[in-house]
């Protein structure tokens, strides 16, 4: 009689263990899903506010005789087209973008002279 009771208790324990394992797996998947959504939300907010921050930082580091003609944002990659009447201020601006940590991996991509204006393309990544 006692053996039958022990067997029933063991079966009940096995059933309970299976249920606990299933719930643990379910909760682990839910936690993983929540963490992924939180990471995506954090990344989108970071990108959303990065452009105004970038423009604010550029405002305080751009030399007086440099004009920005365009800024293109594709994810974290930024492409800036700027112009000036001389090469020197454009080089200074490019260096400041890198040195001040405004952009990472700054590359002075192309330059051309149109009439009396020097036009350059600068590429970099948001920090």
mmCIF file of N, CA, C and O in Angstrom, residues 1-9:
data_model
loop_
_atom_site.group_PDB
_atom_site.id
_atom_site.type_symbol
_atom_site.label_atom_id
_atom_site.label_comp_id
_atom_site.label_asym_id
_atom_site.label_seq_id
_atom_site.Cartn_x
_atom_site.Cartn_y
_atom_site.Cartn_z
ATOM 1 N N UNK A 1 0.806 -1.176 0.000
ATOM 2 C CA UNK A 1 0.000 0.000 0.000
ATOM 3 C C UNK A 1 0.865 1.263 0.000
ATOM 4 O O UNK A 1 0.564 2.204 -0.707
ATOM 5 N N UNK A 2 1.893 1.248 0.840
ATOM 6 C CA UNK A 2 2.779 2.402 0.906
ATOM 7 C C UNK A 2 3.534 2.607 -0.402
ATOM 8 O O UNK A 2 3.777 3.729 -0.808
ATOM 9 N N UNK A 3 3.888 1.533 -1.055
ATOM 10 C CA UNK A 3 4.618 1.629 -2.318
ATOM 11 C C UNK A 3 3.767 2.334 -3.358
ATOM 12 O O UNK A 3 4.272 3.141 -4.151
ATOM 13 N N UNK A 4 2.477 2.044 -3.374
ATOM 14 C CA UNK A 4 1.584 2.687 -4.339
ATOM 15 C C UNK A 4 1.512 4.195 -4.065
ATOM 16 O O UNK A 4 1.533 5.014 -4.987
ATOM 17 N N UNK A 5 1.456 4.578 -2.806
ATOM 18 C CA UNK A 5 1.415 5.993 -2.429
ATOM 19 C C UNK A 5 2.705 6.711 -2.823
ATOM 20 O O UNK A 5 2.681 7.854 -3.281
ATOM 21 N N UNK A 6 3.852 6.048 -2.663
ATOM 22 C CA UNK A 6 5.146 6.631 -3.038
ATOM 23 C C UNK A 6 5.210 6.823 -4.552
ATOM 24 O O UNK A 6 5.655 7.854 -5.055
ATOM 25 N N UNK A 7 4.720 5.840 -5.295
ATOM 26 C CA UNK A 7 4.721 5.920 -6.754
ATOM 27 C C UNK A 7 3.824 7.072 -7.212
ATOM 28 O O UNK A 7 4.186 7.829 -8.116
ATOM 29 N N UNK A 8 2.677 7.246 -6.569
ATOM 30 C CA UNK A 8 1.775 8.335 -6.923
ATOM 31 C C UNK A 8 2.420 9.691 -6.615
ATOM 32 O O UNK A 8 2.296 10.644 -7.391
ATOM 33 N N UNK A 9 3.108 9.776 -5.492
ATOM 34 C CA UNK A 9 3.789 11.026 -5.134
ATOM 35 C C UNK A 9 4.912 11.337 -6.112
ATOM 36 O O UNK A 9 5.111 12.487 -6.493
#
